[in-house]
Coordinates of C-alpha atoms in Angstrom, one line a residue:
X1 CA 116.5 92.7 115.3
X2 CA 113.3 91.2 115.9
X3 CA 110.3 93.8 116.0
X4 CA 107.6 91.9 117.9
X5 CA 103.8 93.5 118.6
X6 CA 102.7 94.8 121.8
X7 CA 101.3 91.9 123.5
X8 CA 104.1 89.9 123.1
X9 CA 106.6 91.9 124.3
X10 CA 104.9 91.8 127.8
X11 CA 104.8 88.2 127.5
X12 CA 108.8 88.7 127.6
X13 CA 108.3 91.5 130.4
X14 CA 106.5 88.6 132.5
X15 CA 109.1 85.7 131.1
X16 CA 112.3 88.2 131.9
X17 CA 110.9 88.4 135.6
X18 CA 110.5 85.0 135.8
X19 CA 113.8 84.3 134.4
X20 CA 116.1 86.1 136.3
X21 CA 113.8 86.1 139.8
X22 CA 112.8 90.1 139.6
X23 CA 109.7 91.6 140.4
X24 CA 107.9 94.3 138.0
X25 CA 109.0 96.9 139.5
X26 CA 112.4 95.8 139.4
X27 CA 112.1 95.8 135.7
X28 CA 110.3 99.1 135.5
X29 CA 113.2 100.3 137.7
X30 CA 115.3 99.0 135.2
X31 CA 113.8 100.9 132.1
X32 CA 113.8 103.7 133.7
X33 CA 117.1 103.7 134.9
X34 CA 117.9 103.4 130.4
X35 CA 115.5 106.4 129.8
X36 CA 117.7 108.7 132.9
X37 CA 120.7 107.8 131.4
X38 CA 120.1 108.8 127.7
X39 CA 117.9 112.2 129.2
X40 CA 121.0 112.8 131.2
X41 CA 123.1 112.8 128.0
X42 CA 121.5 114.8 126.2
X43 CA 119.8 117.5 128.4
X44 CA 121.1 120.1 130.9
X45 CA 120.7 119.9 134.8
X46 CA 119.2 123.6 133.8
X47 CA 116.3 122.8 131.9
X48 CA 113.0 122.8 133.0
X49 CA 111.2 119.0 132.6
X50 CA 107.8 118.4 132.7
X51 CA 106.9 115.2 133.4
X52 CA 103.6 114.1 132.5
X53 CA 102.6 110.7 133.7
X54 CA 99.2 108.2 133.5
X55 CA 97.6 105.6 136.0
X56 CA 99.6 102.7 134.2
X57 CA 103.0 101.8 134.2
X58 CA 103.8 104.1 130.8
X59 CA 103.3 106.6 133.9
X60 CA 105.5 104.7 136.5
X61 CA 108.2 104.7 134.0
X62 CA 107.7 108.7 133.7
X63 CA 107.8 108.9 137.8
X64 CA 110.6 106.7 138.2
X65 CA 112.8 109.0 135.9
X66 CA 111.4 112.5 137.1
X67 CA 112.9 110.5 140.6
X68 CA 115.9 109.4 139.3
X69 CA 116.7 112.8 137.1
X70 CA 116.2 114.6 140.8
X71 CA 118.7 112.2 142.1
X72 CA 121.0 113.1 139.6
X73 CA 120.8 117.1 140.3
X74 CA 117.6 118.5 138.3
X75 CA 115.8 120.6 140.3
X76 CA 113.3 122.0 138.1
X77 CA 111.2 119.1 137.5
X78 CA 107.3 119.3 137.4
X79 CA 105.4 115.9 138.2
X80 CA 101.7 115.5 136.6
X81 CA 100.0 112.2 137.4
X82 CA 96.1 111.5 135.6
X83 CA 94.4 109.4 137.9
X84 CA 90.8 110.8 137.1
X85 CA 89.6 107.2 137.1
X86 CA 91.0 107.3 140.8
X87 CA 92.8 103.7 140.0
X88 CA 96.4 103.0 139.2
X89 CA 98.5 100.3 137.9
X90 CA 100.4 98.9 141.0
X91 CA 103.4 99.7 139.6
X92 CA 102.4 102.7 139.2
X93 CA 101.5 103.0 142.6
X94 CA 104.9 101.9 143.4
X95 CA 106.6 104.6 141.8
X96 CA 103.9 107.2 143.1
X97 CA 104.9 106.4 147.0
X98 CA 108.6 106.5 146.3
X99 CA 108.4 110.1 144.6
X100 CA 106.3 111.3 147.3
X101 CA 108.9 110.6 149.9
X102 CA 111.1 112.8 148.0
X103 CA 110.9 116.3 148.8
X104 CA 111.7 119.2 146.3
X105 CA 109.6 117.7 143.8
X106 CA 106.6 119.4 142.5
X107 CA 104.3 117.0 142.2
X108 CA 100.4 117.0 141.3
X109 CA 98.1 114.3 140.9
X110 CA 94.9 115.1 138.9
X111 CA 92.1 113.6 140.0
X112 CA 89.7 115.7 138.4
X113 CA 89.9 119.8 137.4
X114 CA 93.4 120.6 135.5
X115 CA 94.6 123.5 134.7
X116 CA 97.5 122.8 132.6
X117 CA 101.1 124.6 133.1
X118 CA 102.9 127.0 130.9
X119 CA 104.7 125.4 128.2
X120 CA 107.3 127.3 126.2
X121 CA 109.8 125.8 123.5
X122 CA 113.0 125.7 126.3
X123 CA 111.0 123.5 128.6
X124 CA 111.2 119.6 128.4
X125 CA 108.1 117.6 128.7
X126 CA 108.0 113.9 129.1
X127 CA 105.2 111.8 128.1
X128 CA 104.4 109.0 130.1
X129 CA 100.9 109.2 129.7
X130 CA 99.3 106.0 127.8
X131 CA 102.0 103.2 126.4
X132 CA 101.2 100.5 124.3
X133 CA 98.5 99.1 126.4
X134 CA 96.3 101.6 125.0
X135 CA 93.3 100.4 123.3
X136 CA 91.6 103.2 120.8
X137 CA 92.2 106.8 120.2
X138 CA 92.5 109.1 123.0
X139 CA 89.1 110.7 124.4
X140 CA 88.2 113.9 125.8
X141 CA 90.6 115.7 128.6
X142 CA 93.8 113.5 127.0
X143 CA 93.0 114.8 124.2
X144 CA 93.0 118.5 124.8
X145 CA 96.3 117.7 127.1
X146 CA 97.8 116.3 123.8
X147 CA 97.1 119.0 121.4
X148 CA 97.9 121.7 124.3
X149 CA 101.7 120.0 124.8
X150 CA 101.9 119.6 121.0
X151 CA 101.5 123.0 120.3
X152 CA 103.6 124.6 122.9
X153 CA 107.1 124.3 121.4
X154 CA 108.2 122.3 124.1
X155 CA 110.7 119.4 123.1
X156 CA 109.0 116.0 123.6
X157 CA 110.1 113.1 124.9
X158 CA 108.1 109.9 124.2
X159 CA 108.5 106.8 126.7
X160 CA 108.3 103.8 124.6
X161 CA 106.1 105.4 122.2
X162 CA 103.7 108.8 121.9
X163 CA 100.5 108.7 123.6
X164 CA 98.2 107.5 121.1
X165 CA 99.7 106.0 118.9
X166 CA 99.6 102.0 118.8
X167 CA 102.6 99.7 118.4
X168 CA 101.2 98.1 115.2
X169 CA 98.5 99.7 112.5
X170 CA 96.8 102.7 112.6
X171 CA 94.1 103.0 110.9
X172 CA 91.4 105.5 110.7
X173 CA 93.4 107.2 113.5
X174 CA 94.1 110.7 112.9
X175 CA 97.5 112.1 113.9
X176 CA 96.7 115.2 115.2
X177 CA 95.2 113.2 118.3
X178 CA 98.3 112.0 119.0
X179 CA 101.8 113.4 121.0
X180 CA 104.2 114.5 118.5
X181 CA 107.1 113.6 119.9
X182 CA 110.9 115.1 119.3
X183 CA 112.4 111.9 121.0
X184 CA 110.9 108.4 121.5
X185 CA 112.7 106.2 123.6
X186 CA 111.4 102.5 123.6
X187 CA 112.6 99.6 125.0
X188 CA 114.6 96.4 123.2
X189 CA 112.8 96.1 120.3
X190 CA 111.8 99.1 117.9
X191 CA 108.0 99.4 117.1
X192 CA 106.1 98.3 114.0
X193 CA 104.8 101.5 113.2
X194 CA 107.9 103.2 113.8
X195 CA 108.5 102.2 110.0
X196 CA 105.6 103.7 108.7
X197 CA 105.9 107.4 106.9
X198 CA 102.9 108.8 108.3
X199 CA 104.0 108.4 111.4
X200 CA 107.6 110.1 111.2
X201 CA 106.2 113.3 112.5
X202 CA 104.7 112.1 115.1
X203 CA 107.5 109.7 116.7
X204 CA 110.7 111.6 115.2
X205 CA 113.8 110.4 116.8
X206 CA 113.8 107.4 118.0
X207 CA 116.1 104.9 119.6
X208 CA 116.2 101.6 121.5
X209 CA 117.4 101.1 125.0
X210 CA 118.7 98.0 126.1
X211 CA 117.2 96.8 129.4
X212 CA 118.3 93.3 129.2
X213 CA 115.2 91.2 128.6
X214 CA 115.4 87.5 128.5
X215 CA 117.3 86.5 125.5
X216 CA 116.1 82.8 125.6
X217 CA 112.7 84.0 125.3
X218 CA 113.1 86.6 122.8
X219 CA 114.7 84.0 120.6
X220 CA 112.0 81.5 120.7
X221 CA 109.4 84.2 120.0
X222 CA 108.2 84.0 116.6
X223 CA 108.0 87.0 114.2
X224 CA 106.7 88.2 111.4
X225 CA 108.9 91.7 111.2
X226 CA 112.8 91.9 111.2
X227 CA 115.0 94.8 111.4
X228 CA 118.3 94.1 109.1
X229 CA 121.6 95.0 110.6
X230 CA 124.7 94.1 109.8
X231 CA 125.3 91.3 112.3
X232 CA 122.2 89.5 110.4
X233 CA 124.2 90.0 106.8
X234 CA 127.7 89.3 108.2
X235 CA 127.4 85.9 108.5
X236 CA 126.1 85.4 105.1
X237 CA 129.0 86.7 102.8
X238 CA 132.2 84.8 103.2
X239 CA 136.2 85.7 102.1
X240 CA 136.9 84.6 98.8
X241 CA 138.9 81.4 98.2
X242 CA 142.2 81.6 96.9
X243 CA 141.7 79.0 93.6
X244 CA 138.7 80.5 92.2
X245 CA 137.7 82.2 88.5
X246 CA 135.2 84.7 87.5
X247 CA 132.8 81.9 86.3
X248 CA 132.8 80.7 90.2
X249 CA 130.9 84.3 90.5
X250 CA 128.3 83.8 88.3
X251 CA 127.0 85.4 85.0
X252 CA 124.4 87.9 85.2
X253 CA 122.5 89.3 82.0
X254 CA 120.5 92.9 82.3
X255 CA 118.1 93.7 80.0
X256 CA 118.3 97.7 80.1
X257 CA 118.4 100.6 77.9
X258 CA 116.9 101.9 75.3
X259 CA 117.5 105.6 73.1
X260 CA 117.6 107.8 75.7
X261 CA 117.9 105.9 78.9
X262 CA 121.4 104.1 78.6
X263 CA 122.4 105.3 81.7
X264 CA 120.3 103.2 83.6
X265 CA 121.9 99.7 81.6
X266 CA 125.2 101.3 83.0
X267 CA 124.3 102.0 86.6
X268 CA 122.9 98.6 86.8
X269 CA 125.7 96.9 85.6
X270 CA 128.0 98.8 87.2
X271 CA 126.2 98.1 90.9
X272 CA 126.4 94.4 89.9
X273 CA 129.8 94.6 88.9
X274 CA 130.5 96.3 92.1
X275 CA 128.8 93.5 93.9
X276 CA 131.1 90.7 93.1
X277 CA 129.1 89.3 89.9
X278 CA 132.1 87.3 87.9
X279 CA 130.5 88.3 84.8
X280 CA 128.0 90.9 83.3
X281 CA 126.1 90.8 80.1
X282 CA 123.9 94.2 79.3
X283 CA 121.6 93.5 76.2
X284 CA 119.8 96.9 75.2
X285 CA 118.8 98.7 72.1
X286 CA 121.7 99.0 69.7
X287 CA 122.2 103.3 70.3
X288 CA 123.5 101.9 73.4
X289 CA 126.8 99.9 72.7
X290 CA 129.3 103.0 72.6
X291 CA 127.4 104.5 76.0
X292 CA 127.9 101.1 77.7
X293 CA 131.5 99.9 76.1
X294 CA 132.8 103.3 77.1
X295 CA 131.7 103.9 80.4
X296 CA 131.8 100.5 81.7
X297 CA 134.3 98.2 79.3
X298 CA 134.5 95.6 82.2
X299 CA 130.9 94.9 81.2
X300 CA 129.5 92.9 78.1
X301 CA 127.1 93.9 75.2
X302 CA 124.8 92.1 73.2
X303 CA 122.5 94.4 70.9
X304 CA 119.3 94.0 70.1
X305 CA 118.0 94.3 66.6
X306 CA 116.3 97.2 67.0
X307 CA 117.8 100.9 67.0
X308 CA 116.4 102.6 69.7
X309 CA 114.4 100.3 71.9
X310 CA 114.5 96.0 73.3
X311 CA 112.7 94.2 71.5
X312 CA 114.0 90.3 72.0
X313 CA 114.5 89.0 75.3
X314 CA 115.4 85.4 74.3
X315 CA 118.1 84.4 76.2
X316 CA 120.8 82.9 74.4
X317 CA 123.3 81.1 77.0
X318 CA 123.2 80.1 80.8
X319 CA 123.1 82.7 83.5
X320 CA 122.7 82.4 86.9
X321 CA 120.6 85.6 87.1
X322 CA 118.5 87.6 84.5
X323 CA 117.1 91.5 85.5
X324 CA 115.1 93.3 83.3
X325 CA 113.8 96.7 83.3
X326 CA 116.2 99.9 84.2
X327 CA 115.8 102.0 81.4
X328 CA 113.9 99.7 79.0
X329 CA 111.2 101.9 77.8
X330 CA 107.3 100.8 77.6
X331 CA 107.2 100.6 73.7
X332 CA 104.7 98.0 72.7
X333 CA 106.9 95.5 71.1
X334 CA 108.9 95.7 74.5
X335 CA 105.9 94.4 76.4
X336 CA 105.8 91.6 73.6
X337 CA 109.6 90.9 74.7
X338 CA 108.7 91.1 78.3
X339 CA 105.5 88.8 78.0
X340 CA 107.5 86.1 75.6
X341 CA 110.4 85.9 78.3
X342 CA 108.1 85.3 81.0
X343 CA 106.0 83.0 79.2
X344 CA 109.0 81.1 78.8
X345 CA 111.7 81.4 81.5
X346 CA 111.0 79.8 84.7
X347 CA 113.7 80.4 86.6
X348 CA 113.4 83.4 89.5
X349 CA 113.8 86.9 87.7
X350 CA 114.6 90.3 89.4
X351 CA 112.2 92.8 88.2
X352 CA 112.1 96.9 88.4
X353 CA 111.5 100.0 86.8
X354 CA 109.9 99.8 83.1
X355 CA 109.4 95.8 83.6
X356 CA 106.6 96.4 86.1
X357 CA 105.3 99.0 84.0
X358 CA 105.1 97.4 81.1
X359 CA 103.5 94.9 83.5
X360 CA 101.3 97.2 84.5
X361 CA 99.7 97.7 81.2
X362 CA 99.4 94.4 80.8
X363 CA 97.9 93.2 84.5
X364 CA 97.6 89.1 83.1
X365 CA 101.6 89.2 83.0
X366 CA 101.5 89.4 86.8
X367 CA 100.9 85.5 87.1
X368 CA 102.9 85.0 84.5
X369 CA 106.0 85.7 87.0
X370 CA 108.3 82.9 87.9
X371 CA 108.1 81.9 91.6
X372 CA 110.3 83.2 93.6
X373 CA 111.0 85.9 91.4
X374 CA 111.7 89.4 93.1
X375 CA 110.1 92.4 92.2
X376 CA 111.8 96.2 93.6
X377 CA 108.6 98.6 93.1
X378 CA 108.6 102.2 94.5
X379 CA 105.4 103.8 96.2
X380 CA 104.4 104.9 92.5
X381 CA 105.0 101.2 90.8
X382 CA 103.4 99.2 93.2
X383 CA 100.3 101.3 93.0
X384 CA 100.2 101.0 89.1
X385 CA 100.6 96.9 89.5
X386 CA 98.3 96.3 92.3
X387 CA 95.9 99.7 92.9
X388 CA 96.1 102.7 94.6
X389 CA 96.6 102.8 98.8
X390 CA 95.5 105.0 101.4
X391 CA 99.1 104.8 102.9
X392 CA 102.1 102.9 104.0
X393 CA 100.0 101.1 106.6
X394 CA 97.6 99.6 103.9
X395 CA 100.0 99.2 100.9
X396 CA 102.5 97.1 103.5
X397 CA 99.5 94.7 104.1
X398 CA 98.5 94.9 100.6
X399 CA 102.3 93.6 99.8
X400 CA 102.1 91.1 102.1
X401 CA 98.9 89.3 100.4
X402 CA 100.6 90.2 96.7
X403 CA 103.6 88.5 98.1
X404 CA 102.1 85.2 99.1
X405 CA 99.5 85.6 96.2
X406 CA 102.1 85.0 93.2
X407 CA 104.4 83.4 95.4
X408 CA 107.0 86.4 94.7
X409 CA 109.6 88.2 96.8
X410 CA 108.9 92.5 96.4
X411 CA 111.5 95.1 97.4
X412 CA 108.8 97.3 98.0
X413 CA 111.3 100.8 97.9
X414 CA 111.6 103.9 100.9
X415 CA 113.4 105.2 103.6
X416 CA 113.1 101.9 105.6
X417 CA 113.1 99.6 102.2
X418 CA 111.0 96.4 102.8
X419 CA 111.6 93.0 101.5
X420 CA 108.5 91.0 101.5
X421 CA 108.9 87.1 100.8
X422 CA 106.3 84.8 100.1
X423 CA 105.7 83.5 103.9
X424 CA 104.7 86.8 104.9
X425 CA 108.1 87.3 106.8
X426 CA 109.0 91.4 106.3
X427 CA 112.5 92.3 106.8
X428 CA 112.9 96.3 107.0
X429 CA 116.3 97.3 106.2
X430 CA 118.1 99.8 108.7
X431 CA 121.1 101.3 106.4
X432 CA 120.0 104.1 103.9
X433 CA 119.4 107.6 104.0
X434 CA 118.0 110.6 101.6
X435 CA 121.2 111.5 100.0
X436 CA 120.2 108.6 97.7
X437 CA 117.2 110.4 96.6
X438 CA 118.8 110.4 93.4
X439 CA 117.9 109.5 89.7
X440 CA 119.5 106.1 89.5
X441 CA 119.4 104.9 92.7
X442 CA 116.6 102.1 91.8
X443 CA 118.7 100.9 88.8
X444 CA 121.9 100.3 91.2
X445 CA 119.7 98.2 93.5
X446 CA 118.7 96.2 90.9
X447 CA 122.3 95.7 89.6
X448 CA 123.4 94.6 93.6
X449 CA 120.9 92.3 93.9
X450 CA 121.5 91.1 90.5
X451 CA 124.6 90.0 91.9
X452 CA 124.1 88.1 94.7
X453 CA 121.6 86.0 92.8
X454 CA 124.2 85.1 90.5
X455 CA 126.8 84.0 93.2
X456 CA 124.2 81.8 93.8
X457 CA 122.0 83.0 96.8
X458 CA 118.8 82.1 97.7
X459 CA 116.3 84.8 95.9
X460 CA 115.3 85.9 99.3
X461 CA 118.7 86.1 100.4
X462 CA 119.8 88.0 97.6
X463 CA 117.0 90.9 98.1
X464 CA 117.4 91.3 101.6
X465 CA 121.5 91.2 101.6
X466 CA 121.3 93.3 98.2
X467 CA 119.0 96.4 100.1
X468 CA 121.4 96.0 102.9
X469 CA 124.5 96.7 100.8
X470 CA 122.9 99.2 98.4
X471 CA 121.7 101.4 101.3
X472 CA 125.7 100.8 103.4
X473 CA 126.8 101.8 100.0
X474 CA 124.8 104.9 100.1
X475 CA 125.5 106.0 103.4
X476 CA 129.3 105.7 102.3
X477 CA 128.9 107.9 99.4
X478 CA 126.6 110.1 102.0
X479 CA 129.8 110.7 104.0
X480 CA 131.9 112.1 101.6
X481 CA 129.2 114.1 99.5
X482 CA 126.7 115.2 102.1
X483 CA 123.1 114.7 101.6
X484 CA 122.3 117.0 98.4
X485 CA 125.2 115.9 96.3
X486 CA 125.2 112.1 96.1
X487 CA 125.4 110.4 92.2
X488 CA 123.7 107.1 91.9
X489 CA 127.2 106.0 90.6
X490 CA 129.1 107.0 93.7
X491 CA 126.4 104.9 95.6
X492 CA 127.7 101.7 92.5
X493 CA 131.6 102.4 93.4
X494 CA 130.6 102.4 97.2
X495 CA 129.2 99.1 97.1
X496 CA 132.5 96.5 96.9
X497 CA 133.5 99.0 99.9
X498 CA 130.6 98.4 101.6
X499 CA 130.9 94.7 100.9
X500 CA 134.4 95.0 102.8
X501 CA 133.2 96.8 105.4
X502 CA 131.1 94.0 106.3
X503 CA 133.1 91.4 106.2
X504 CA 136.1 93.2 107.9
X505 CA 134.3 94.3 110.7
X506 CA 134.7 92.2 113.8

């Protein structure tokens, strides 16, 4: 799914009406006919909604539902329109006439003195006040309106997205001065910043109506955001063909493991193994061989010459992929290892864990990297390799230039993992959830996409299908185990299934 900014989703607005011969208002009608719906489902005729609306047409949405909800048998429904500037949208307008000319409505339109109404955590309030059109923070009244509603206990619903907050970045902003909604409903496409953590308490649930907007157009429209679902991964992984051998799978060497850590070596083998990689090789420190022979004796070991820690990463035959860093330790003769291999290899490498940090002791090994080489940092890595950020917000843009930069691909890890490529491109991945909060997690990614770079997809491919199966394979495990219980091993085993899933699904 495409996430596209503000300004040019109402280029599609204007393209849709010119496309299928509708007016605005039409359109408008249409939305808000989506928002009744989902209200309708999920609230009681009984409930008390306030509607609270603006002069542009994020408050002709909110009248044309507080209209349509009457229509469908709410009677205790409370109408608000701001038009202090004494100007609305015409739209707006629109919706305004067509509300009056209902009666049994309780409608108000503020034109200067409010006194706001009791607010109480059973009542319902819907925020139509500013959309995405609004430029800068909210100012004076608004703002008292906003904190007043946010503090009452009342359960929000956002149109489209909370009153001051925008669509993309929000810097410098501060979220108190925005609505905190329970519920945002939006339209088509989900918003940028609904990806962000900072904002999660201030949009909470949200969801996307459909209200049929040109497809033509919204193909054409360029993007720089995606939102991975399962139709975008489907296509990409095929049945397997009758005649074929491991070897048609590719071979995949991990460097993991070290005294102490070989569980990591086995969670990333076993996620690749999972994954459909026709052969695994796991070279660690020696101590590991009877931890990775017992538990996983479908994988290969090759030992290094050391006891207790790597230190050679030569590599010795061909392989299709090569991961290091699950469990590897920072030692100092590992950083050697690390620097030799990438002062040698040139072929794309997937990096995590102790590789970036033993990178990040060593900043020059950055441009060492191969291009094309993809990198899975969480919040805590990626500030050690490239500085410190102020948020989400900024380390996303920060990834972006890193990306193009070194000409790498990062996995930059969290509730809405994002794979960064080279040209910019960000796909955020929809499947995951905080069951897989769980030591081990990380090295299973790296194992997945271990695998689909060794059965010979592109490295971007490989990241973004990789997240996408590691996070179906974690809602699997979620299912059965609940959200406190999850084992990063469960989330391995869960990944062929969630392979299957995929491809079965029609």
């Amino acid at each position: 799914m495409k996430i596209f900014a503000s300004d040019v989703i109402r280029e599609i607005d204007r393209a849709t009406c010119e496309a299928q011969e509708i007016k605005s208002i039409d359109l408008m009608e249409r939305a808000a006919s989506a928002l009744c719906c989902e209200i309708v489902s999920r609230f009681n005729p009984s409930k008390r909604i306030v509607v609270m609306a603006g002069p542009g047409n994020n408050g002709g949405d909110a009248l044309a539902v507080a209209r349509m909800l009457f229509e469908q048998g709410y009677r205790k429904i409370e109408v608000f329109l701001f038009n202090v500037m004494g100007k609305l949208s015409h739209d707006c307008n629109e919706e305004k006439e067509m509300l009056e000319k209902i009666g049994g409505i309780d409608f108000t339109e503020v034109k200067k003195d409010f006194q706001p109404p009791y607010l109480g955590p059973d009542d319902i309030v819907i925020d139509g006040l500013f959309g995405s059109g609004l430029k800068g923070p909210l100012q004076k009244g608004f703002l008292t309106l906003v904190r007043y509603i946010n503090e009452s206990g009342a359960f929000i619903v956002s149109i489209d997205i909370p009153s001051g907050l925008s669509g993309e970045w929000n810097d410098n902003v501060s979220r108190r001065d925005m609505i905190h909604a329970n519920l945002t409903l939006t339209f088509q496409f989900p918003r940028l910043s609904f990806f962000f953590e900072e904002n999660e308490d201030v949009i909470g649930e949200w969801k996307v109506l459909d209200i049929d907007l040109d497809q033509a157009t919204i193909k054409e429209m360029p993007v720089d955001f995606m939102l991975v679902e399962s139709r975008n991964v489907r296509p990409l992984i095929k049945h397997r063909k009758k005649f074929t051998v491991k070897r048609d799978y590719g071979s995949a060497l991990i460097f993991a493991g070290s005294a102490g850590m070989s569980g990591a070596s086995v969670l990333a083998a076993r996620g690749c193994l999972r994954s459909g990689a026709g052969l695994v090789t796991v070279h660690g420190a020696k101590t590991s061989m009877q931890i990775i022979q017992t538990a996983l004796p479908e994988a290969m070991f090759e030992p290094d010459r050391n006891e207790n820690y790597v230190t050679d990463m030569s590599v010795h035959h061909n392989h299709q992929a090569i991961a290091v860093g699950p469990g590897l330790g920072t030692n100092e003769k590992t950083i050697d290892a690390l620097e030799q291999l990438l002062k040698i290899y040139k072929n794309p490498l997937i990096l995590d864990a102790d590789a970036l940090n033993c990178i990040a002791q060593r900043p020059h090994m950055l441009s060492l990297i191969p291009s094309q080489s993809i990198i899975t940092p969480h919040i805590g890595e990626f500030d050690r390799l490239f500085g410190e950020s102020a948020g989400n917000e900024e380390r996303l843009r920060k990834a972006i230039d890193m990306a193009k930069y070194y000409n790498i691909i990062i996995v930059l890890k969290g509730h809405y993992t994002a794979t960064i490529r080279p040209t910019g491109r960000v796909y955020f991945n929809s499947t995951g959830n905080p069951g897989m909060a769980t030591p081990g997690s990380g090295d299973v990614l790296t194992g997945v996409i271990t695998a689909f770079l060794a059965q010979g997809f592109r490295p971007e491919q490989a990241a973004t299908i990789g997240v996408f199966i590691h996070g179906l394979a974690g809602d699997l495990a979620t299912e059965k185990w609940g959200e406190f219980g999850v084992l990063s091993s469960e989330i391995a085993d869960n990944c062929a299934l969630a392979i299957k899933n995929i491809i079965d699904k029609k």
